[in-house]
């Protein structure tokens, strides 16, 4: 089977970095056409640098990185450096990547790449605020009918929020952009906190990755160790949830997950619940939006470990 053509839109960010490592380690299954970056977990300059650094560690300089929007569409920026560290990559050693950004703004690149391909040929993974993708849909509405699956890490239903009491960070960081994407895209898969909180980096799982002893695996072990410490200290949880990598795992092995058709609306006006995702299953049997409810956590970590070991 031919590799899926994919654009990854992200805001690295510790868990975005792990998602990139998993995608870069899977060239047989995922043909990553571009990585596009957006302001989010940290500022736009840092997310663009971090994506290039991850690409360099993974030895995948063949994949272009394009910088995108520097802030949300409407609301004031809200960053998450307290969860990702000052650099955005925890305690990972930071160097200036050798390869530069590719020419072209991320929004233009998304439009140009999708319009040049056959309808349905390109999937899109969004692991940060939806700003770039929403702006691309506004700039060129025809891409909506030409995209394949849009796989989003975002939202929460039963789990509540992780940036406010009711909102997950990626949606809360740009709720207006999330509204544009969710009300426009034809086929959406949403992996929110309900499922990502099931996939946690236990010490045993991290040790298996660290034992691979390659540069990407060592980096992933470092990132997950840092994130687990933050989760323990700030969120009172167990190991770090595998938020953003869940999107790549879904693309590689959707049979490891369970999902239900749904309708999703995003709160855009309430000061108290800004970014809340209202997920409705009733009457949604024919909806093309899927809300992922469950994951086989052991199998997802097996997938991550196996891919890193083979890269």
GROMACS .gro file of C-alpha atoms in nm:
model
  311
    1UNK     CA    1   0.000   0.000   0.000
    2UNK     CA    2   0.130   0.346  -0.092
    3UNK     CA    3   0.229   0.580   0.189
    4UNK     CA    4  -0.033   0.834   0.293
    5UNK     CA    5   0.050   1.187   0.185
    6UNK     CA    6   0.046   1.409   0.491
    7UNK     CA    7   0.094   1.767   0.605
    8UNK     CA    8   0.166   1.808   0.977
    9UNK     CA    9   0.059   2.143   1.122
   10UNK     CA   10   0.208   2.185   1.469
   11UNK     CA   11   0.342   2.405   1.749
   12UNK     CA   12   0.638   2.212   1.899
   13UNK     CA   13   0.599   2.170   2.207
   14UNK     CA   14   0.716   1.852   2.375
   15UNK     CA   15   0.435   1.624   2.258
   16UNK     CA   16   0.436   1.773   1.906
   17UNK     CA   17   0.804   1.681   1.891
   18UNK     CA   18   0.728   1.318   1.978
   19UNK     CA   19   0.457   1.319   1.710
   20UNK     CA   20   0.709   1.444   1.456
   21UNK     CA   21   0.960   1.177   1.556
   22UNK     CA   22   0.695   0.908   1.508
   23UNK     CA   23   0.595   1.044   1.166
   24UNK     CA   24   0.956   1.084   1.052
   25UNK     CA   25   1.024   0.723   1.161
   26UNK     CA   26   0.743   0.593   0.939
   27UNK     CA   27   0.838   0.677   0.579
   28UNK     CA   28   0.689   0.351   0.450
   29UNK     CA   29   0.345   0.455   0.575
   30UNK     CA   30   0.353   0.836   0.582
   31UNK     CA   31   0.484   1.059   0.305
   32UNK     CA   32   0.527   1.383   0.499
   33UNK     CA   33   0.505   1.653   0.233
   34UNK     CA   34   0.558   1.943   0.473
   35UNK     CA   35   0.566   2.045   0.836
   36UNK     CA   36   0.392   2.377   0.898
   37UNK     CA   37   0.433   2.559   1.227
   38UNK     CA   38   0.216   2.802   1.422
   39UNK     CA   39   0.241   3.001   1.742
   40UNK     CA   40   0.100   2.804   2.032
   41UNK     CA   41   0.280   2.619   2.310
   42UNK     CA   42   0.559   2.874   2.265
   43UNK     CA   43   0.605   3.168   2.027
   44UNK     CA   44   0.617   3.134   1.650
   45UNK     CA   45   0.994   3.173   1.621
   46UNK     CA   46   1.051   2.892   1.870
   47UNK     CA   47   0.798   2.652   1.717
   48UNK     CA   48   0.961   2.700   1.375
   49UNK     CA   49   1.308   2.642   1.520
   50UNK     CA   50   1.194   2.342   1.721
   51UNK     CA   51   1.040   2.170   1.420
   52UNK     CA   52   1.369   2.212   1.230
   53UNK     CA   53   1.565   2.077   1.526
   54UNK     CA   54   1.347   1.767   1.552
   55UNK     CA   55   1.380   1.718   1.178
   56UNK     CA   56   1.760   1.740   1.210
   57UNK     CA   57   1.778   1.489   1.496
   58UNK     CA   58   1.558   1.252   1.296
   59UNK     CA   59   1.777   1.290   0.985
   60UNK     CA   60   1.478   1.397   0.776
   61UNK     CA   61   1.601   1.719   0.617
   62UNK     CA   62   1.414   1.608   0.304
   63UNK     CA   63   1.092   1.735   0.467
   64UNK     CA   64   1.043   2.113   0.432
   65UNK     CA   65   0.943   2.317   0.736
   66UNK     CA   66   0.735   2.631   0.676
   67UNK     CA   67   0.659   2.891   0.943
   68UNK     CA   68   0.304   3.020   0.971
   69UNK     CA   69   0.074   3.239   1.177
   70UNK     CA   70   0.225   3.427   1.469
   71UNK     CA   71  -0.092   3.451   1.678
   72UNK     CA   72  -0.458   3.351   1.703
   73UNK     CA   73  -0.728   3.485   1.471
   74UNK     CA   74  -0.918   3.686   1.735
   75UNK     CA   75  -0.824   3.619   2.096
   76UNK     CA   76  -0.504   3.728   2.272
   77UNK     CA   77  -0.222   3.471   2.256
   78UNK     CA   78  -0.206   3.212   2.532
   79UNK     CA   79   0.112   3.006   2.555
   80UNK     CA   80   0.187   2.691   2.755
   81UNK     CA   81   0.555   2.727   2.836
   82UNK     CA   82   0.487   2.612   3.193
   83UNK     CA   83   0.413   2.267   3.045
   84UNK     CA   84   0.683   2.268   2.777
   85UNK     CA   85   0.974   2.460   2.924
   86UNK     CA   86   1.126   2.790   2.814
   87UNK     CA   87   1.248   2.646   2.483
   88UNK     CA   88   0.931   2.447   2.419
   89UNK     CA   89   1.130   2.123   2.427
   90UNK     CA   90   1.177   2.068   2.798
   91UNK     CA   91   1.536   1.975   2.883
   92UNK     CA   92   1.633   1.867   2.532
   93UNK     CA   93   1.964   2.022   2.429
   94UNK     CA   94   1.898   2.315   2.196
   95UNK     CA   95   2.122   2.401   1.902
   96UNK     CA   96   2.057   2.612   1.596
   97UNK     CA   97   1.944   2.374   1.320
   98UNK     CA   98   2.169   2.370   1.016
   99UNK     CA   99   1.890   2.365   0.756
  100UNK     CA  100   1.681   2.682   0.723
  101UNK     CA  101   1.308   2.725   0.695
  102UNK     CA  102   1.168   2.659   0.350
  103UNK     CA  103   1.035   2.953   0.151
  104UNK     CA  104   0.665   3.028   0.171
  105UNK     CA  105   0.420   3.103   0.451
  106UNK     CA  106   0.256   2.793   0.599
  107UNK     CA  107  -0.094   2.906   0.498
  108UNK     CA  108   0.009   2.950   0.135
  109UNK     CA  109   0.191   2.617   0.136
  110UNK     CA  110  -0.115   2.432   0.267
  111UNK     CA  111  -0.331   2.589  -0.003
  112UNK     CA  112  -0.081   2.532  -0.284
  113UNK     CA  113  -0.005   2.172  -0.186
  114UNK     CA  114  -0.367   2.066  -0.147
  115UNK     CA  115  -0.481   2.238  -0.467
  116UNK     CA  116  -0.202   2.072  -0.667
  117UNK     CA  117  -0.298   1.720  -0.554
  118UNK     CA  118  -0.588   1.498  -0.650
  119UNK     CA  119  -0.898   1.544  -0.434
  120UNK     CA  120  -0.871   1.342  -0.115
  121UNK     CA  121  -0.503   1.261  -0.169
  122UNK     CA  122  -0.361   1.461   0.124
  123UNK     CA  123  -0.441   1.406   0.490
  124UNK     CA  124  -0.376   1.676   0.748
  125UNK     CA  125  -0.266   1.628   1.108
  126UNK     CA  126  -0.321   1.930   1.334
  127UNK     CA  127  -0.138   1.910   1.668
  128UNK     CA  128  -0.151   2.276   1.766
  129UNK     CA  129  -0.397   2.566   1.737
  130UNK     CA  130  -0.596   2.547   1.412
  131UNK     CA  131  -0.494   2.897   1.298
  132UNK     CA  132  -0.294   2.804   0.986
  133UNK     CA  133  -0.557   2.562   0.858
  134UNK     CA  134  -0.847   2.796   0.926
  135UNK     CA  135  -0.672   3.078   0.742
  136UNK     CA  136  -0.599   2.844   0.452
  137UNK     CA  137  -0.969   2.751   0.432
  138UNK     CA  138  -1.067   3.118   0.435
  139UNK     CA  139  -0.805   3.211   0.176
  140UNK     CA  140  -0.900   2.927  -0.059
  141UNK     CA  141  -1.233   2.760   0.031
  142UNK     CA  142  -1.186   2.500  -0.242
  143UNK     CA  143  -0.930   2.314  -0.033
  144UNK     CA  144  -1.212   2.196   0.195
  145UNK     CA  145  -1.343   1.957  -0.069
  146UNK     CA  146  -0.994   1.850  -0.173
  147UNK     CA  147  -0.858   1.745   0.167
  148UNK     CA  148  -0.857   1.386   0.284
  149UNK     CA  149  -0.892   1.322   0.656
  150UNK     CA  150  -0.826   1.608   0.898
  151UNK     CA  151  -0.695   1.451   1.219
  152UNK     CA  152  -0.694   1.691   1.513
  153UNK     CA  153  -0.549   1.664   1.861
  154UNK     CA  154  -0.790   1.883   2.045
  155UNK     CA  155  -1.091   1.913   2.267
  156UNK     CA  156  -1.232   1.737   2.570
  157UNK     CA  157  -1.566   1.596   2.674
  158UNK     CA  158  -1.565   1.371   2.980
  159UNK     CA  159  -1.213   1.467   3.095
  160UNK     CA  160  -1.266   1.840   3.134
  161UNK     CA  161  -0.989   2.079   3.032
  162UNK     CA  162  -0.614   2.103   3.075
  163UNK     CA  163  -0.567   2.479   3.030
  164UNK     CA  164  -0.895   2.586   3.193
  165UNK     CA  165  -1.156   2.386   3.380
  166UNK     CA  166  -1.343   2.300   3.060
  167UNK     CA  167  -1.110   2.367   2.766
  168UNK     CA  168  -0.823   2.172   2.612
  169UNK     CA  169  -0.523   2.387   2.520
  170UNK     CA  170  -0.511   2.355   2.138
  171UNK     CA  171  -0.877   2.453   2.099
  172UNK     CA  172  -0.865   2.722   2.367
  173UNK     CA  173  -0.555   2.881   2.210
  174UNK     CA  174  -0.758   2.967   1.899
  175UNK     CA  175  -1.125   2.872   1.937
  176UNK     CA  176  -1.233   3.079   1.637
  177UNK     CA  177  -0.993   2.891   1.412
  178UNK     CA  178  -1.112   2.558   1.552
  179UNK     CA  179  -1.470   2.665   1.473
  180UNK     CA  180  -1.376   2.740   1.112
  181UNK     CA  181  -1.208   2.403   1.066
  182UNK     CA  182  -1.472   2.196   1.242
  183UNK     CA  183  -1.758   2.364   1.058
  184UNK     CA  184  -1.584   2.337   0.720
  185UNK     CA  185  -1.382   2.017   0.689
  186UNK     CA  186  -1.562   1.719   0.542
  187UNK     CA  187  -1.393   1.436   0.731
  188UNK     CA  188  -1.259   1.507   1.079
  189UNK     CA  189  -1.112   1.276   1.342
  190UNK     CA  190  -1.072   1.435   1.685
  191UNK     CA  191  -0.843   1.290   1.949
  192UNK     CA  192  -0.910   1.487   2.263
  193UNK     CA  193  -0.817   1.449   2.626
  194UNK     CA  194  -1.078   1.174   2.668
  195UNK     CA  195  -0.849   0.938   2.476
  196UNK     CA  196  -0.502   1.090   2.517
  197UNK     CA  197  -0.527   1.066   2.896
  198UNK     CA  198  -0.553   0.689   2.849
  199UNK     CA  199  -0.210   0.673   2.678
  200UNK     CA  200   0.047   0.758   2.943
  201UNK     CA  201   0.424   0.735   2.946
  202UNK     CA  202   0.497   0.508   3.241
  203UNK     CA  203   0.860   0.466   3.353
  204UNK     CA  204   0.860   0.119   3.197
  205UNK     CA  205   0.744   0.250   2.860
  206UNK     CA  206   1.002   0.529   2.864
  207UNK     CA  207   1.277   0.281   2.957
  208UNK     CA  208   1.195   0.067   2.654
  209UNK     CA  209   1.236   0.369   2.429
  210UNK     CA  210   1.557   0.485   2.600
  211UNK     CA  211   1.707   0.139   2.551
  212UNK     CA  212   1.693   0.179   2.171
  213UNK     CA  213   1.994   0.416   2.199
  214UNK     CA  214   1.956   0.616   1.881
  215UNK     CA  215   1.943   0.996   1.867
  216UNK     CA  216   1.565   1.009   1.799
  217UNK     CA  217   1.484   0.751   2.066
  218UNK     CA  218   1.704   0.925   2.324
  219UNK     CA  219   1.530   1.253   2.241
  220UNK     CA  220   1.185   1.098   2.278
  221UNK     CA  221   1.281   0.942   2.613
  222UNK     CA  222   1.411   1.281   2.728
  223UNK     CA  223   1.092   1.459   2.619
  224UNK     CA  224   0.861   1.205   2.782
  225UNK     CA  225   1.062   1.208   3.105
  226UNK     CA  226   1.042   1.587   3.123
  227UNK     CA  227   0.672   1.589   3.040
  228UNK     CA  228   0.598   1.321   3.299
  229UNK     CA  229   0.764   1.535   3.564
  230UNK     CA  230   0.554   1.834   3.465
  231UNK     CA  231   0.240   1.622   3.464
  232UNK     CA  232   0.320   1.501   3.814
  233UNK     CA  233   0.404   1.846   3.950
  234UNK     CA  234   0.145   2.065   3.778
  235UNK     CA  235  -0.140   1.840   3.672
  236UNK     CA  236  -0.134   1.582   3.952
  237UNK     CA  237  -0.153   1.304   3.692
  238UNK     CA  238   0.045   0.990   3.620
  239UNK     CA  239   0.290   0.967   3.333
  240UNK     CA  240   0.276   1.217   3.048
  241UNK     CA  241  -0.027   1.170   2.821
  242UNK     CA  242   0.067   1.100   2.460
  243UNK     CA  243  -0.146   1.388   2.326
  244UNK     CA  244  -0.015   1.486   1.983
  245UNK     CA  245   0.149   1.155   1.889
  246UNK     CA  246  -0.197   0.999   1.909
  247UNK     CA  247  -0.283   1.169   1.579
  248UNK     CA  248   0.009   1.001   1.404
  249UNK     CA  249  -0.070   0.669   1.572
  250UNK     CA  250  -0.427   0.698   1.439
  251UNK     CA  251  -0.299   0.753   1.087
  252UNK     CA  252  -0.063   0.456   1.117
  253UNK     CA  253  -0.296   0.214   1.296
  254UNK     CA  254  -0.657   0.330   1.340
  255UNK     CA  255  -0.752  -0.020   1.457
  256UNK     CA  256  -0.582   0.063   1.790
  257UNK     CA  257  -0.861   0.312   1.866
  258UNK     CA  258  -1.239   0.327   1.899
  259UNK     CA  259  -1.438   0.626   1.775
  260UNK     CA  260  -1.798   0.744   1.751
  261UNK     CA  261  -1.964   0.978   1.501
  262UNK     CA  262  -2.051   1.310   1.659
  263UNK     CA  263  -2.122   1.678   1.618
  264UNK     CA  264  -1.873   1.922   1.776
  265UNK     CA  265  -1.925   2.290   1.846
  266UNK     CA  266  -1.668   2.525   1.998
  267UNK     CA  267  -1.750   2.790   2.257
  268UNK     CA  268  -1.621   3.125   2.131
  269UNK     CA  269  -1.785   3.392   2.346
  270UNK     CA  270  -1.797   3.283   2.710
  271UNK     CA  271  -1.520   3.425   2.924
  272UNK     CA  272  -1.556   3.128   3.156
  273UNK     CA  273  -1.567   2.840   2.905
  274UNK     CA  274  -1.385   2.982   2.601
  275UNK     CA  275  -1.259   2.694   2.386
  276UNK     CA  276  -1.489   2.431   2.537
  277UNK     CA  277  -1.587   2.159   2.290
  278UNK     CA  278  -1.953   2.057   2.307
  279UNK     CA  279  -1.956   1.700   2.175
  280UNK     CA  280  -2.295   1.553   2.084
  281UNK     CA  281  -2.341   1.186   1.994
  282UNK     CA  282  -2.721   1.188   1.970
  283UNK     CA  283  -2.848   1.196   1.613
  284UNK     CA  284  -2.493   1.190   1.476
  285UNK     CA  285  -2.487   0.844   1.317
  286UNK     CA  286  -2.434   0.991   0.969
  287UNK     CA  287  -2.185   1.259   1.075
  288UNK     CA  288  -1.842   1.254   0.912
  289UNK     CA  289  -1.679   1.382   1.233
  290UNK     CA  290  -1.540   1.110   1.458
  291UNK     CA  291  -1.470   1.154   1.829
  292UNK     CA  292  -1.210   0.904   1.949
  293UNK     CA  293  -1.317   0.752   2.279
  294UNK     CA  294  -1.073   0.471   2.356
  295UNK     CA  295  -0.721   0.353   2.279
  296UNK     CA  296  -0.513   0.042   2.336
  297UNK     CA  297  -0.236   0.222   2.524
  298UNK     CA  298   0.005  -0.071   2.528
  299UNK     CA  299  -0.031  -0.115   2.153
  300UNK     CA  300   0.018   0.257   2.087
  301UNK     CA  301   0.343   0.256   2.285
  302UNK     CA  302   0.448  -0.065   2.111
  303UNK     CA  303   0.391   0.115   1.780
  304UNK     CA  304   0.599   0.416   1.889
  305UNK     CA  305   0.879   0.195   2.024
  306UNK     CA  306   0.887  -0.032   1.719
  307UNK     CA  307   0.894   0.259   1.476
  308UNK     CA  308   1.175   0.435   1.662
  309UNK     CA  309   1.375   0.112   1.677
  310UNK     CA  310   1.344   0.057   1.303
  311UNK     CA  311   1.434   0.411   1.197
   0.00000   0.00000   0.00000
